Coordinates of C-alpha atoms in Angstrom, one line a residue:
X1 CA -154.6 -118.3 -43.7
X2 CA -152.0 -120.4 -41.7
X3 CA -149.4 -117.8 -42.0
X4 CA -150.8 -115.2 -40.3
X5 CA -152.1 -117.6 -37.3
X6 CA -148.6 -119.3 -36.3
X7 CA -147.9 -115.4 -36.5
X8 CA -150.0 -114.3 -34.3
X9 CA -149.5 -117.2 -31.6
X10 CA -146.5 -115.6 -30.9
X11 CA -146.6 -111.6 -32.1
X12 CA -148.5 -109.0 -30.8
X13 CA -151.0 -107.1 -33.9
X14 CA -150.3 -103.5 -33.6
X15 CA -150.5 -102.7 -29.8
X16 CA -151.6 -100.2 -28.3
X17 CA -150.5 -99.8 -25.2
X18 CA -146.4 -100.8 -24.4
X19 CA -144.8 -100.9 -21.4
X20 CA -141.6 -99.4 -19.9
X21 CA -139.5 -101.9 -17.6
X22 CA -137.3 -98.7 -16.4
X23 CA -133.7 -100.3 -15.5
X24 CA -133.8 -103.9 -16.1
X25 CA -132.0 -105.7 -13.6
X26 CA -132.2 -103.0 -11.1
X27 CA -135.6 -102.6 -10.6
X28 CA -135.7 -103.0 -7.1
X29 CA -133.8 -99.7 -5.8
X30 CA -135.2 -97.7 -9.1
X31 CA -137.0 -96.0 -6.1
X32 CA -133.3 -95.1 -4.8
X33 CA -132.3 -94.4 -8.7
X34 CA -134.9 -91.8 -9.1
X35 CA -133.7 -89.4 -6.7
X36 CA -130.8 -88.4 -7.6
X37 CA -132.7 -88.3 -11.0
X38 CA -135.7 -86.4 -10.2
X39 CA -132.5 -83.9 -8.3
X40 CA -130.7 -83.0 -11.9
X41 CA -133.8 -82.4 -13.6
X42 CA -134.6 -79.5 -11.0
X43 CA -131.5 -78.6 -10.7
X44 CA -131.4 -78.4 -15.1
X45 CA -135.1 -76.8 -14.8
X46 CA -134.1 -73.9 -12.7
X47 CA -130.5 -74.0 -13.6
X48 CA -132.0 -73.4 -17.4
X49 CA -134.7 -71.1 -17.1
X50 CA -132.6 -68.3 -14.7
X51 CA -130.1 -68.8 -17.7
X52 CA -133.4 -68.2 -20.4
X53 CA -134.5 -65.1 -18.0
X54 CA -131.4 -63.1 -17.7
X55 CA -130.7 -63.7 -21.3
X56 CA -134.0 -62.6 -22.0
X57 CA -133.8 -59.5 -19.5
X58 CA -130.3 -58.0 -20.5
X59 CA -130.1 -56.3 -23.6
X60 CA -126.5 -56.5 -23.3
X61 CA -126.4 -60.5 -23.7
X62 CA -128.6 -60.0 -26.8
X63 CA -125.5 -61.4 -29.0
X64 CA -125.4 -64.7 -30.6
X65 CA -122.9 -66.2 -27.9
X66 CA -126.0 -65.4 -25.6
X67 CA -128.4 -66.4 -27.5
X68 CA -127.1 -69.8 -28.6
X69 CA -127.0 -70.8 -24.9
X70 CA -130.6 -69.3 -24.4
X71 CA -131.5 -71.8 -27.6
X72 CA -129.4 -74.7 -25.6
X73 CA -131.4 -73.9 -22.7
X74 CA -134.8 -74.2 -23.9
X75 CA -133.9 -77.3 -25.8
X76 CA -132.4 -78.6 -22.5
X77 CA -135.9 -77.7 -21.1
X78 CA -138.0 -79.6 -23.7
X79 CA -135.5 -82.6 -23.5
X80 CA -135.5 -83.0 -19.6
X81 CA -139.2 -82.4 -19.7
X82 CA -139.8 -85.5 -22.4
X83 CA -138.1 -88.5 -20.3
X84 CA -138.0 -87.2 -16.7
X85 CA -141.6 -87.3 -15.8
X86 CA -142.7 -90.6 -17.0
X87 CA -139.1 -92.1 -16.1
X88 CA -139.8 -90.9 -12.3
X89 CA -143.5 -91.9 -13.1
X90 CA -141.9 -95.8 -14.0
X91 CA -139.5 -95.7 -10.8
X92 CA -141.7 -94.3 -8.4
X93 CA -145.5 -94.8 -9.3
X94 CA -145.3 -98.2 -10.7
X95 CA -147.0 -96.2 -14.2
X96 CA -145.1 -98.6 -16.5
X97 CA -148.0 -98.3 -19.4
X98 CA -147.4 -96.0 -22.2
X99 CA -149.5 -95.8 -25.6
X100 CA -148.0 -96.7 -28.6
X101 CA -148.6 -93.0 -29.9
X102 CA -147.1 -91.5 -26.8
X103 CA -144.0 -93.4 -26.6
X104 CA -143.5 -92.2 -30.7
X105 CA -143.6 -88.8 -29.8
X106 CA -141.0 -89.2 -26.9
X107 CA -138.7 -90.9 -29.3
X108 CA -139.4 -88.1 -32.0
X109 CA -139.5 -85.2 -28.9
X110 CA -135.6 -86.9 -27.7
X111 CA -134.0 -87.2 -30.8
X112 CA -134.8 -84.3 -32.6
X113 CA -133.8 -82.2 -29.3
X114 CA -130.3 -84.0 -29.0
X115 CA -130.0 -83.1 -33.1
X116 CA -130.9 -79.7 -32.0
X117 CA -128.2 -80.0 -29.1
X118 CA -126.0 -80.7 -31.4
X119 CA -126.7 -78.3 -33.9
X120 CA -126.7 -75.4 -31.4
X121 CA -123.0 -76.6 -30.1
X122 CA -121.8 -76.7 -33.6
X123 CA -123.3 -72.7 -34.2
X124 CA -121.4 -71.8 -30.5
X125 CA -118.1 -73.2 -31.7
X126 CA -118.0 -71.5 -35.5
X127 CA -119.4 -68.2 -33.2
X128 CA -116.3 -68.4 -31.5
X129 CA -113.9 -69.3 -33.9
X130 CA -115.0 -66.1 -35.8
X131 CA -114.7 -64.4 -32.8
X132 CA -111.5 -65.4 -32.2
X133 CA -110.1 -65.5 -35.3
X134 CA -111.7 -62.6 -37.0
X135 CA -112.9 -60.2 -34.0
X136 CA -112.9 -57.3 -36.0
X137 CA -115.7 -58.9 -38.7
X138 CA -117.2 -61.1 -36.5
X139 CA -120.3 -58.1 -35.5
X140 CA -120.9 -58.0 -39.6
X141 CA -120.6 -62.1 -39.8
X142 CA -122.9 -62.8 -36.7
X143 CA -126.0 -61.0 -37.0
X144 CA -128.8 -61.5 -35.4
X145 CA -130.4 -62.3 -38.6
X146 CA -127.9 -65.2 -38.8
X147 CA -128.6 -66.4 -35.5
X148 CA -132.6 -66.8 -36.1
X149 CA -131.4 -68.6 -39.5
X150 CA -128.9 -70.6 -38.2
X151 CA -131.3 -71.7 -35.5
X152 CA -133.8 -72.3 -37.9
X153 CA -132.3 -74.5 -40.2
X154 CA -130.5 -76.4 -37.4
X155 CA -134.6 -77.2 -36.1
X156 CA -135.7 -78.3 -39.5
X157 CA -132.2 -80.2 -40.2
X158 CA -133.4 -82.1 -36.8
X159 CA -137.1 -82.8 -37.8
X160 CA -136.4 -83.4 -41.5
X161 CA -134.4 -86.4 -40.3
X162 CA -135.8 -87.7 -37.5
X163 CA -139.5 -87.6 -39.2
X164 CA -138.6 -90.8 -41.1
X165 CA -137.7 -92.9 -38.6
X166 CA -141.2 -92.7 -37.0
X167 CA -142.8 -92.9 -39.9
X168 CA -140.8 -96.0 -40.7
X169 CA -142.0 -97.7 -37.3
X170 CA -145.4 -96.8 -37.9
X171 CA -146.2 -97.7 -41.0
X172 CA -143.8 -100.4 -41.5
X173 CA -144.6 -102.4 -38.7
X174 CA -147.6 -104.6 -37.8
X175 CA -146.2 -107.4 -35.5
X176 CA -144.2 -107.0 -32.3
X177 CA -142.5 -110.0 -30.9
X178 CA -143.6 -108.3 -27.6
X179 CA -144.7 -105.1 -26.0
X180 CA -141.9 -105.1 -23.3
X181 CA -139.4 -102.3 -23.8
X182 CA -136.1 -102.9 -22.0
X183 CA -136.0 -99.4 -21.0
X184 CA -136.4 -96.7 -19.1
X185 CA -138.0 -94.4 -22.2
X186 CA -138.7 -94.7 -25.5
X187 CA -135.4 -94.8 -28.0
X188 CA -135.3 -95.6 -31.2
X189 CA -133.8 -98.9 -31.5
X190 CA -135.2 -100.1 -28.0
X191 CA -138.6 -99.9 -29.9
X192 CA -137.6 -101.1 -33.6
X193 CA -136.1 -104.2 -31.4
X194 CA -139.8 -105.3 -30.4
X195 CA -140.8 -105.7 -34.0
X196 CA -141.0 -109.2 -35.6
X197 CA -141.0 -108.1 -39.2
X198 CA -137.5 -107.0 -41.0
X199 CA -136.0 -104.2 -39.0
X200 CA -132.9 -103.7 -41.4
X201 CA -134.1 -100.4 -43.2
X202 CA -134.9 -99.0 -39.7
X203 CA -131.3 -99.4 -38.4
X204 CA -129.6 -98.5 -41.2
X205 CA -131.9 -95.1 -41.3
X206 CA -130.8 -94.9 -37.7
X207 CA -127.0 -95.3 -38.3
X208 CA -126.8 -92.5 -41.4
X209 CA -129.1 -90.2 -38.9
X210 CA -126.4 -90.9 -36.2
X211 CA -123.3 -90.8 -38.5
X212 CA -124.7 -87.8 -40.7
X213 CA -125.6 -85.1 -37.4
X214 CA -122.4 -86.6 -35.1
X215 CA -120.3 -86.9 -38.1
X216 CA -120.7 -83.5 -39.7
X217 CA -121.0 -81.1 -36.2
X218 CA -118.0 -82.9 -34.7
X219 CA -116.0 -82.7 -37.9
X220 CA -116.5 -78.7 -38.0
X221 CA -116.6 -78.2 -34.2
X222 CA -113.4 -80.0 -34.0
X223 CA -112.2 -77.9 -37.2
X224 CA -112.8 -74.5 -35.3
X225 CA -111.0 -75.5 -32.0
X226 CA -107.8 -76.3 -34.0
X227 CA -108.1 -72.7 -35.7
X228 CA -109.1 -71.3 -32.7
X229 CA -105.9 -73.2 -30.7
X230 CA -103.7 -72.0 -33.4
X231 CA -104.8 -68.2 -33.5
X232 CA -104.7 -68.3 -29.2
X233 CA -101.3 -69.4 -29.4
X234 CA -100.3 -66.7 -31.4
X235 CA -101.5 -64.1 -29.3
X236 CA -98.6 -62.1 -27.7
X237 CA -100.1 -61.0 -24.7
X238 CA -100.3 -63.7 -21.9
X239 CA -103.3 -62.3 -20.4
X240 CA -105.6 -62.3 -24.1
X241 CA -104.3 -66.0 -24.7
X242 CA -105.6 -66.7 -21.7
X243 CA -108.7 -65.1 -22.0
X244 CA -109.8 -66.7 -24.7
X245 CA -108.6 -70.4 -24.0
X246 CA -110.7 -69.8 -20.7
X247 CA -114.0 -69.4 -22.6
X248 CA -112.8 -71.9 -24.9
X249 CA -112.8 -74.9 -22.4
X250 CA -116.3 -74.5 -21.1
X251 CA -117.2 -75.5 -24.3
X252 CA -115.0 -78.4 -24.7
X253 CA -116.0 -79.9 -21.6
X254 CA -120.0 -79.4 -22.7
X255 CA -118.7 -81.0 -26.4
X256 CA -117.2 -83.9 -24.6
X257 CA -119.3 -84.9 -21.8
X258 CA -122.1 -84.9 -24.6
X259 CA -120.4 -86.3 -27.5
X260 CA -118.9 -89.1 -25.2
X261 CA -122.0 -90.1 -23.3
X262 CA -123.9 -90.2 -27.0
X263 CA -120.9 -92.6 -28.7
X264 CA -120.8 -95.1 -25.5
X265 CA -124.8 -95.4 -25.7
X266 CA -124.7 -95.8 -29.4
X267 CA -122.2 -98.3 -29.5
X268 CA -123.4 -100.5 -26.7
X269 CA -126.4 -100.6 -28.6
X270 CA -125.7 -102.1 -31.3
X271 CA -122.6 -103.8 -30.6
X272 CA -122.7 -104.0 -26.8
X273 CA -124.3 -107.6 -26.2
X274 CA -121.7 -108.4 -23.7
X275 CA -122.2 -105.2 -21.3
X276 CA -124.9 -105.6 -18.9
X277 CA -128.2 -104.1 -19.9
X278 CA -128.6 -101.8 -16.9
X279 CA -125.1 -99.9 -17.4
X280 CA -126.2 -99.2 -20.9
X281 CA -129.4 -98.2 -19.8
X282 CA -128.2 -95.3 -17.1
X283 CA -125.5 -94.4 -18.9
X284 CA -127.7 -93.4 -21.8
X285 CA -130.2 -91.8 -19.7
X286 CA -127.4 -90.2 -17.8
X287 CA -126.3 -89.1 -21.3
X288 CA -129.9 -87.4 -21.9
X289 CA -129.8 -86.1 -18.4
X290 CA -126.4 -84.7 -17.8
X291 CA -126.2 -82.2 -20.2
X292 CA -129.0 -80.3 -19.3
X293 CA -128.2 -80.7 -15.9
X294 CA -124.0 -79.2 -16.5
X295 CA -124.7 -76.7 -19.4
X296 CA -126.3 -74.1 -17.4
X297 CA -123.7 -74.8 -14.5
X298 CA -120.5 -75.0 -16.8
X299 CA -121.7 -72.1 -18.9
X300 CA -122.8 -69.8 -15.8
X301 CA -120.5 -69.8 -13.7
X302 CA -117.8 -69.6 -17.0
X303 CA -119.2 -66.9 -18.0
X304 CA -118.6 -63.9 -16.2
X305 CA -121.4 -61.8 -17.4
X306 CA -123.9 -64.1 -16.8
X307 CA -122.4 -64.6 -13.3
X308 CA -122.6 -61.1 -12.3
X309 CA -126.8 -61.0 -13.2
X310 CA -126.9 -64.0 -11.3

């Protein structure tokens, strides 16, 4: 039929294979660009997997403080692990090429990790707001039953939503206006922009993913830090208030730097067509990369215990 042939003179038919362009515009010093890259992934690497051993190793960081940021770490693991490679592969090796399939699963492997992220910085803050605000309860509250639950549904929470948005590019889609991602890995609306066919469900899909994780954990971690402001201020010793607005503000600055990073990325995306693709391109992979790269640092050397093992 003639429909399908003026198509197909200018769509691609389910491809196979897409490529990666890395950091348009700056392609020639992505050489230069992949250092300090390939540098905060080893840094994260290591940084996270001393933080996963001592945890593991001390039975007295076996509470749910500790083992949320063992749970950040090991997400922080998976979610360095799924860009850094093939970025460095794109910068360094000239490997551009990645199948169809493959670049799915990185976009499925990314997003439900930074869900995960997000989940695991929500359970940290509502951990310390019972700690602070309720210290005497908060050993009957935080079990560790209630930590493996908590983490649990806050894994499923990520997959249950992020599961439909692959499944709407795979099956929805059969012709690509081209197999060129402006990108440095695979994200969500960098691939549902190749498609030629009526993308509209897709971003909406992506928008209540985006509003319902961000939305809820920012509404309740933002919740718990006013309680927790308003309980340290009423403490009469100057040393105790202290004490707990210090391990109060490593977290902030891990909520920030995160939540930040995610809303400038976001928002360039979809409304950003006047800011030049390669800032939004490193700044969101700087937003993948940073915090796996500053949560074992801020966290460490905040937290005194884990200082001392180290």
């Amino acid at each position: 039929p003639e429909g399908i042939m003026s198509i197909s003179n200018i769509t691609v038919f389910m491809p196979s294979v897409l490529t990666l362009i890395g950091i348009p515009g700056l392609e020639a010093v992505q050489c230069w660009i992949g250092i300090p890259f390939c540098a905060m992934y080893l840094i994260a690497m290591v940084g996270n997997t001393l933080l996963l051993i001592i945890i593991k190793s001390e039975r007295s960081l076996h509470e749910p403080m500790y083992l949320f940021l063992g749970m950040l770490g090991a997400t922080d693991i998976v979610l360095g692990t799924s860009i850094v490679p093939k970025m460095l592969g794109i910068f360094w090796f000239h490997v551009p090429e990645i199948y169809f399939d493959s670049c799915l699963l990185q976009m499925g492997l990314i997003h439900t990790f930074e869900c995960i992220e997000s989940g695991i910085l929500l359970a940290m803050a509502l951990d310390r707001y019972v700690a602070i605000c309720y210290p005497l309860r908060h050993a009957a509250i935080f079990t560790h039953r209630l930590v493996i639950q908590i983490g649990t549904v806050v894994t499923l929470r990520a997959a249950i939503l992020v599961a439909p948005s692959l499944v709407l590019i795979k099956f929805r889609f059969q012709f690509y206006h081209t197999t060129i991602i402006s990108h440095s890995y695979c994200e969500h609306m960098a691939i549902v922009k190749l498609a030629a066919e009526n993308v509209q469900v897709n971003k909406i899909y992506g928008l209540f993913v985006a509003f319902t994780v961000a939305g809820f954990d920012l509404t309740f971690i933002t919740l718990s830090y006013i309680q927790i402001f308003i309980t340290v201020f009423r403490l009469p010793q100057k040393e105790a208030r202290l004490k707990a607005f210090n391990t109060c503000i490593a977290h902030i600055c891990v909520f920030l730097q995160l939540y930040l990073l995610a809303f400038f990325s976001f928002f360039t995306h979809r409304f950003g067509a006047h800011v030049p693709p390669y800032i939004h391109i490193l700044f969101s992979s700087l937003y993948l990369l940073v915090p796996p790269f500053l949560n074992p640092l801020v966290y460490g050397a905040k937290t005194k215990q884990i200082r001392t093992h180290v």
